[in-house]
Structure formats: structure tokens, C-alpha cells
CSV table of C-alpha atoms in Angstrom, one decimal:
chain,number,residue,atom,x,y,z
A,1,UNK,CA,26.0,5.6,38.1
A,2,UNK,CA,26.3,2.5,40.3
A,3,UNK,CA,25.8,-1.0,39.0
A,4,UNK,CA,22.6,-1.4,41.0
A,5,UNK,CA,21.1,1.8,39.6
A,6,UNK,CA,22.0,0.9,36.1
A,7,UNK,CA,20.6,-2.6,36.5
A,8,UNK,CA,17.2,-1.1,37.6
A,9,UNK,CA,17.2,1.5,34.8
A,10,UNK,CA,18.0,-1.1,32.2
A,11,UNK,CA,16.9,-4.4,33.7
A,12,UNK,CA,17.2,-6.4,30.5
A,13,UNK,CA,20.7,-5.2,29.6
A,14,UNK,CA,23.9,-7.1,29.8
A,15,UNK,CA,27.4,-6.1,28.7
A,16,UNK,CA,26.7,-8.0,25.4
A,17,UNK,CA,23.5,-6.1,24.7
A,18,UNK,CA,25.2,-2.8,25.5
A,19,UNK,CA,27.9,-3.5,23.0
A,20,UNK,CA,25.4,-4.8,20.5
A,21,UNK,CA,23.3,-1.6,20.9
A,22,UNK,CA,26.3,0.5,20.2
A,23,UNK,CA,27.1,-1.5,17.1
A,24,UNK,CA,23.4,-1.1,15.9
A,25,UNK,CA,23.5,2.7,16.4
A,26,UNK,CA,26.8,2.9,14.5
A,27,UNK,CA,25.4,0.7,11.7
A,28,UNK,CA,22.2,2.7,11.4
A,29,UNK,CA,24.1,6.0,11.3
A,30,UNK,CA,26.4,4.5,8.6
A,31,UNK,CA,23.4,3.3,6.7
A,32,UNK,CA,21.7,6.8,6.8
A,33,UNK,CA,25.0,8.4,5.6
A,34,UNK,CA,25.5,6.0,2.7
A,35,UNK,CA,21.8,5.6,1.9
A,36,UNK,CA,21.0,9.3,1.8
A,37,UNK,CA,24.3,11.0,0.8
A,38,UNK,CA,27.1,8.8,-0.5
A,39,UNK,CA,25.5,6.2,-2.8
A,40,UNK,CA,24.7,7.2,-6.4
A,41,UNK,CA,21.3,7.6,-7.9
A,42,UNK,CA,20.0,4.7,-10.1
A,43,UNK,CA,19.8,5.2,-13.8
A,44,UNK,CA,16.1,4.1,-14.0
A,45,UNK,CA,14.8,4.7,-10.5
A,46,UNK,CA,16.9,7.8,-9.8
A,47,UNK,CA,16.5,9.0,-6.2
A,48,UNK,CA,13.9,6.4,-5.4
A,49,UNK,CA,16.5,3.7,-5.2
A,50,UNK,CA,17.6,5.1,-1.8
A,51,UNK,CA,14.4,3.6,-0.3
A,52,UNK,CA,15.7,0.2,-1.3
A,53,UNK,CA,18.4,0.3,1.4
A,54,UNK,CA,15.9,0.3,4.2
A,55,UNK,CA,12.9,-1.4,2.5
A,56,UNK,CA,14.8,-4.6,1.6
A,57,UNK,CA,16.5,-5.0,5.0
A,58,UNK,CA,13.2,-4.4,6.9
A,59,UNK,CA,11.4,-7.0,4.7
A,60,UNK,CA,14.3,-9.5,5.2
A,61,UNK,CA,14.1,-8.9,8.9
A,62,UNK,CA,10.4,-9.5,9.0
A,63,UNK,CA,10.8,-12.8,7.1
A,64,UNK,CA,13.6,-13.8,9.4
A,65,UNK,CA,11.6,-12.9,12.5
A,66,UNK,CA,8.6,-15.0,11.3
A,67,UNK,CA,10.8,-18.0,10.4
A,68,UNK,CA,12.5,-17.8,13.9
A,69,UNK,CA,9.0,-17.7,15.4
A,70,UNK,CA,8.2,-20.9,13.5
A,71,UNK,CA,11.4,-22.7,14.4
A,72,UNK,CA,11.0,-21.8,18.1
A,73,UNK,CA,7.4,-23.0,18.0
A,74,UNK,CA,8.6,-26.4,16.8
A,75,UNK,CA,11.2,-26.2,19.6
A,76,UNK,CA,8.4,-25.7,22.1
A,77,UNK,CA,6.1,-28.4,20.7
A,78,UNK,CA,8.9,-30.9,20.6
A,79,UNK,CA,7.9,-33.1,23.5
A,80,UNK,CA,11.4,-33.5,25.1
A,81,UNK,CA,12.0,-29.7,25.2
A,82,UNK,CA,8.7,-28.2,26.2
A,83,UNK,CA,10.4,-25.1,27.6
A,84,UNK,CA,8.7,-21.7,27.9
A,85,UNK,CA,11.9,-20.0,26.8
A,86,UNK,CA,11.1,-21.3,23.2
A,87,UNK,CA,7.7,-19.7,23.5
A,88,UNK,CA,9.0,-16.3,24.7
A,89,UNK,CA,11.6,-16.1,21.9
A,90,UNK,CA,8.8,-17.0,19.4
A,91,UNK,CA,6.6,-14.3,20.8
A,92,UNK,CA,9.3,-11.7,20.9
A,93,UNK,CA,10.4,-12.5,17.4
A,94,UNK,CA,6.9,-12.2,16.1
A,95,UNK,CA,6.4,-8.9,17.7
A,96,UNK,CA,9.6,-7.5,16.2
A,97,UNK,CA,8.6,-9.0,12.9
A,98,UNK,CA,5.2,-7.2,12.9
A,99,UNK,CA,7.0,-3.9,13.6
A,100,UNK,CA,9.4,-4.5,10.7
A,101,UNK,CA,6.6,-5.7,8.4
A,102,UNK,CA,4.6,-2.5,9.2
A,103,UNK,CA,7.7,-0.4,8.3
A,104,UNK,CA,8.2,-2.4,5.1
A,105,UNK,CA,4.6,-1.7,4.1
A,106,UNK,CA,4.9,2.1,4.7
A,107,UNK,CA,8.3,2.4,3.0
A,108,UNK,CA,7.0,0.3,0.1
A,109,UNK,CA,4.0,2.7,-0.2
A,110,UNK,CA,6.3,5.7,-0.3
A,111,UNK,CA,8.5,4.0,-2.9
A,112,UNK,CA,5.4,3.0,-4.9
A,113,UNK,CA,4.2,6.6,-5.0
A,114,UNK,CA,7.5,7.5,-6.7
A,115,UNK,CA,7.7,4.5,-9.0
A,116,UNK,CA,4.1,3.8,-9.9
A,117,UNK,CA,2.4,7.1,-9.0
A,118,UNK,CA,0.2,5.5,-6.4
A,119,UNK,CA,0.7,4.5,-2.7
A,120,UNK,CA,-1.2,1.2,-3.0
A,121,UNK,CA,-2.3,-1.3,-5.6
A,122,UNK,CA,-3.8,-4.7,-5.1
A,123,UNK,CA,-1.0,-6.7,-6.8
A,124,UNK,CA,0.1,-10.1,-5.5
A,125,UNK,CA,3.2,-8.9,-3.6
A,126,UNK,CA,1.5,-6.1,-1.8
A,127,UNK,CA,-1.6,-8.1,-1.1
A,128,UNK,CA,0.2,-11.1,0.3
A,129,UNK,CA,2.5,-8.9,2.4
A,130,UNK,CA,-0.5,-7.1,3.9
A,131,UNK,CA,-2.1,-10.5,4.6
A,132,UNK,CA,1.1,-11.7,6.3
A,133,UNK,CA,1.1,-8.6,8.4
A,134,UNK,CA,-2.5,-9.0,9.5
A,135,UNK,CA,-1.9,-12.8,10.2
A,136,UNK,CA,0.9,-12.0,12.7
A,137,UNK,CA,-1.1,-9.3,14.4
A,138,UNK,CA,-3.7,-12.1,14.9
A,139,UNK,CA,-0.9,-14.3,16.3
A,140,UNK,CA,0.0,-11.6,18.8
A,141,UNK,CA,-3.7,-11.2,19.7
A,142,UNK,CA,-3.9,-15.0,20.3
A,143,UNK,CA,-1.0,-14.9,22.6
A,144,UNK,CA,-2.9,-12.4,24.8
A,145,UNK,CA,-6.1,-14.6,25.1
A,146,UNK,CA,-5.3,-15.7,28.7
A,147,UNK,CA,-4.9,-19.1,30.3
A,148,UNK,CA,-1.7,-20.6,31.7
A,149,UNK,CA,1.7,-19.9,30.1
A,150,UNK,CA,1.7,-23.4,28.6
A,151,UNK,CA,-1.8,-23.0,27.1
A,152,UNK,CA,-0.6,-19.7,25.6
A,153,UNK,CA,2.5,-21.4,24.3
A,154,UNK,CA,0.7,-24.4,22.8
A,155,UNK,CA,-2.0,-22.5,20.9
A,156,UNK,CA,0.4,-19.8,19.6
A,157,UNK,CA,2.9,-22.4,18.5
A,158,UNK,CA,0.3,-24.2,16.4
A,159,UNK,CA,-0.8,-20.9,14.9
A,160,UNK,CA,2.8,-19.9,14.2
A,161,UNK,CA,3.4,-23.2,12.2
A,162,UNK,CA,0.4,-22.3,10.0
A,163,UNK,CA,1.3,-18.6,9.6
A,164,UNK,CA,5.0,-19.3,8.6
A,165,UNK,CA,3.7,-21.0,5.4
A,166,UNK,CA,2.7,-17.6,4.1
A,167,UNK,CA,6.4,-16.4,4.1
A,168,UNK,CA,7.4,-18.3,0.9
A,169,UNK,CA,4.0,-17.3,-0.6
A,170,UNK,CA,5.0,-13.6,-0.2
A,171,UNK,CA,8.6,-14.1,-1.3
A,172,UNK,CA,7.8,-16.1,-4.5
A,173,UNK,CA,4.7,-14.0,-5.4
A,174,UNK,CA,6.8,-11.9,-7.7
A,175,UNK,CA,7.9,-15.0,-9.7
A,176,UNK,CA,4.5,-16.8,-9.7
A,177,UNK,CA,2.1,-14.0,-10.6
A,178,UNK,CA,4.3,-11.3,-12.3
A,179,UNK,CA,2.9,-8.3,-10.4
A,180,UNK,CA,3.6,-4.6,-10.7
A,181,UNK,CA,6.2,-5.0,-7.9
A,182,UNK,CA,9.7,-5.4,-9.3
A,183,UNK,CA,11.6,-8.7,-9.4
A,184,UNK,CA,14.7,-9.3,-7.2
A,185,UNK,CA,17.2,-6.5,-8.0
A,186,UNK,CA,20.0,-8.1,-6.0
A,187,UNK,CA,19.9,-11.6,-7.4
A,188,UNK,CA,19.7,-10.2,-11.0
A,189,UNK,CA,22.8,-8.0,-10.5
A,190,UNK,CA,21.1,-4.7,-11.1
A,191,UNK,CA,23.0,-2.9,-8.4
A,192,UNK,CA,26.5,-1.5,-8.7
A,193,UNK,CA,29.3,-1.8,-6.1
A,194,UNK,CA,28.5,1.1,-3.8
A,195,UNK,CA,24.8,0.3,-4.0
A,196,UNK,CA,25.5,-3.3,-3.0
A,197,UNK,CA,27.7,-2.2,-0.2
A,198,UNK,CA,25.0,0.2,1.2
A,199,UNK,CA,22.4,-2.5,1.0
A,200,UNK,CA,24.9,-4.9,2.8
A,201,UNK,CA,25.4,-2.3,5.6
A,202,UNK,CA,21.6,-2.1,5.9
A,203,UNK,CA,21.2,-5.9,6.1
A,204,UNK,CA,23.9,-6.2,8.8
A,205,UNK,CA,22.7,-3.2,10.9
A,206,UNK,CA,19.1,-4.4,10.8
A,207,UNK,CA,20.0,-8.0,11.6
A,208,UNK,CA,22.0,-6.9,14.7
A,209,UNK,CA,19.0,-4.7,15.6
A,210,UNK,CA,16.7,-7.7,15.4
A,211,UNK,CA,19.0,-9.7,17.8
A,212,UNK,CA,19.1,-6.7,20.2
A,213,UNK,CA,15.3,-6.2,20.2
A,214,UNK,CA,14.5,-9.9,20.6
A,215,UNK,CA,17.0,-10.3,23.5
A,216,UNK,CA,15.4,-7.4,25.4
A,217,UNK,CA,11.8,-8.3,24.6
A,218,UNK,CA,12.0,-12.0,25.5
A,219,UNK,CA,13.7,-11.0,28.9
A,220,UNK,CA,10.8,-8.6,29.5
A,221,UNK,CA,8.4,-11.4,28.7
A,222,UNK,CA,10.2,-13.7,31.2
A,223,UNK,CA,9.7,-11.0,33.9
A,224,UNK,CA,6.0,-10.6,32.9
A,225,UNK,CA,5.6,-14.4,33.3
A,226,UNK,CA,7.3,-14.2,36.7
A,227,UNK,CA,5.0,-11.4,37.8
A,228,UNK,CA,1.9,-13.3,36.6
A,229,UNK,CA,3.1,-16.4,38.6
A,230,UNK,CA,3.6,-14.3,41.7
A,231,UNK,CA,0.1,-13.0,41.4
A,232,UNK,CA,-1.3,-16.5,41.0
A,233,UNK,CA,0.7,-17.8,44.0
A,234,UNK,CA,-0.6,-14.9,46.1
A,235,UNK,CA,-4.2,-15.6,45.0
A,236,UNK,CA,-3.8,-19.3,45.9
A,237,UNK,CA,-2.3,-18.5,49.3
A,238,UNK,CA,-5.2,-16.1,50.0
A,239,UNK,CA,-7.8,-18.8,49.1
A,240,UNK,CA,-6.0,-21.3,51.4
A,241,UNK,CA,-6.1,-18.9,54.2
A,242,UNK,CA,-9.8,-18.3,53.7
A,243,UNK,CA,-10.5,-22.1,53.6
A,244,UNK,CA,-8.6,-22.5,56.9
A,245,UNK,CA,-10.7,-19.8,58.6
B,1,UNK,CA,23.1,13.3,-3.0
B,2,UNK,CA,19.3,13.3,-3.1
B,3,UNK,CA,17.8,15.4,-5.9
B,4,UNK,CA,15.0,17.7,-4.8
B,5,UNK,CA,12.4,15.7,-6.7
B,6,UNK,CA,11.0,13.0,-4.4
B,7,UNK,CA,13.2,14.1,-1.5
B,8,UNK,CA,10.1,14.2,0.8
B,9,UNK,CA,9.3,10.5,0.0
B,10,UNK,CA,12.9,9.3,0.4
B,11,UNK,CA,13.6,11.3,3.6
B,12,UNK,CA,10.1,10.4,4.9
B,13,UNK,CA,10.9,6.7,4.5
B,14,UNK,CA,14.1,7.0,6.6
B,15,UNK,CA,12.2,9.0,9.2
B,16,UNK,CA,9.4,6.4,9.4
B,17,UNK,CA,11.9,3.6,9.6
B,18,UNK,CA,14.4,5.1,12.2
B,19,UNK,CA,11.6,6.8,14.1
B,20,UNK,CA,9.5,3.6,14.2
B,21,UNK,CA,12.5,1.6,15.4
B,22,UNK,CA,13.3,4.2,18.1
B,23,UNK,CA,9.7,4.3,19.3
B,24,UNK,CA,9.5,0.5,19.5
B,25,UNK,CA,12.8,0.1,21.3
B,26,UNK,CA,11.7,2.7,23.8
B,27,UNK,CA,8.4,0.8,24.4
B,28,UNK,CA,10.3,-2.5,24.9
B,29,UNK,CA,12.7,-1.0,27.4
B,30,UNK,CA,9.8,0.8,29.3
B,31,UNK,CA,7.8,-2.4,29.5
B,32,UNK,CA,11.0,-4.2,30.8
B,33,UNK,CA,11.4,-1.5,33.5
B,34,UNK,CA,7.8,-1.8,34.6
B,35,UNK,CA,8.0,-5.6,35.0
B,36,UNK,CA,11.4,-5.3,36.7
B,37,UNK,CA,9.9,-3.3,39.6
B,38,UNK,CA,8.2,-6.6,40.7
B,39,UNK,CA,11.0,-9.0,40.0
B,40,UNK,CA,14.0,-9.2,42.3
B,41,UNK,CA,17.4,-9.0,40.6
B,42,UNK,CA,18.4,-12.5,41.8
B,43,UNK,CA,15.4,-14.0,39.8
B,44,UNK,CA,16.7,-12.6,36.5
B,45,UNK,CA,19.0,-15.2,35.1
B,46,UNK,CA,20.8,-12.9,32.6
B,47,UNK,CA,22.1,-10.5,35.3
């Protein structure tokens, strides 16, 4: 395959993202091997503990994604650096965060069915997580409302700064309200060596995956903005021609 | 190794996670390809 053909088939790829993608695939395969086969069952949770190796990393990634969205929104609103690149990274990160949060909710429901005998209960952790998920779906909807790129960036940055306040609410809900959802297993040292290692592999693999997804998505968003600008320029040129005639 | 009890839930959670990620990655790359048809290579600063 020539460089030109490859560039058109994978227009947002670079050498770095290709290597990163390979590392992500290796990490996810490693995680599936350790999570499903090599790690031991838990004394209390038995087989159910295996869901932890994907549930915790996806939840961590969703938190990280929403915090990055908040930080990039500050970056955009900062008067000296009102650059649309901040906005695109914020939008890409939020979209990836919504995907990971959705996966966290589904894997949590499957784990809940094993542990509690029900897919869903309105306890504080589950409810606040669902609320966070819906909030960021709203954020993505607000990004699509139309207007200029800077109008989009401004209104979504303000919303992101409000939405990110929910992240600590979700995280500390298990401490503040003592729900059915378990407390932090990692911080309390409830996992043995191989379990910790498997969880660590999951965290690393999913973090690399997050970087890969955000890089590709924000580049695609940059091209979408260029296409929209081209359309606007063409429409303006057409109007000018009509006015001259 | 996974015991037979709850295997469907455990394997299902991995299928949902890895399948969901693969589907989203495919959508991201497909949207990029669609946009790239209208943007010349020289306008893409990362290439």
C-alpha cells in the first residue's frame, strides 16, 4: 500500500497513533487473558470479581475524560488562549467519556445481577452515575445546536464547567451515603497481587485507548470544522456573485 | 478459570466492553474518512 492510499484510508493516523493502537490491542488482549483466565476467583465475590478488571478502568476513564473536558474548557475560555483546538479536545474527550460511562453502567448492571440479584437499584452511586451519563449526553447535544464554531465552543465550555462538578459527587457517593454499591476495593487492600496486576493492566490499556480515541476524534472534528468553513465560504461567494449581478 | 456459574454475565461484560469499544473506534475512523474526502492532505496539520 502506498503512503498516499494509506493516508486516505486512515486520514487521522500518524506513526505515533499506529504504534499506540498496536499497544492498545496488545493491552486489551493481555487484559482479557488475565481477566478471564489467569487471575484467581475472589473469596467472597467468586467469579464476579472478573468484571472488576473492566468495570473499574472504564469508570476511571470516564472520570478522566470528563475532567479533561473541564480542563480544556477552561483552556478555551481563558482569554489569551481562545483556540478552537481546546474546544475540539474537550468535545472529543466528552464523547469518549460518554461511551466509557455507558459501558461502565452496563458492566455494573451485569455485576449487580451477580452480587445483588438485580440489574438496577436506585442507590446513590448508581443514580449519580446515571445522572452524570445523561448530563454529558446533554453536553454533546448542546455542541450540535448550530452557530459558529466559537459560539459552540463558548456555550459547551460553560456547560462542561458545571457538569464536571458531578464527578466528585459520583466518586464520593459511596462514602457520603453508604449505598449498596461496594466501597473502594483497591484503596482498602482487598485485592491480592495477581488481581492488582490484572487491574493495573486494565487501567494502562484503557488509558492508552483513551488517548488513541481522543487523538483520532479531535482530528476528525478539525476536518469537520474545515468542511463547514468551506461550505460557509462557498455560500458567501455565491451571495456576492448574486449581488454583483 | 471462570466457573460455569455466572459465566454468561462475566463473558457478557467483556463482550459488551470490547465490542462497544470496537464499534465506537470503527465509527470514529469512518467519520474521519468521510470528512477527509473534502479536506486536502496539505490542510491536515498532523500529516
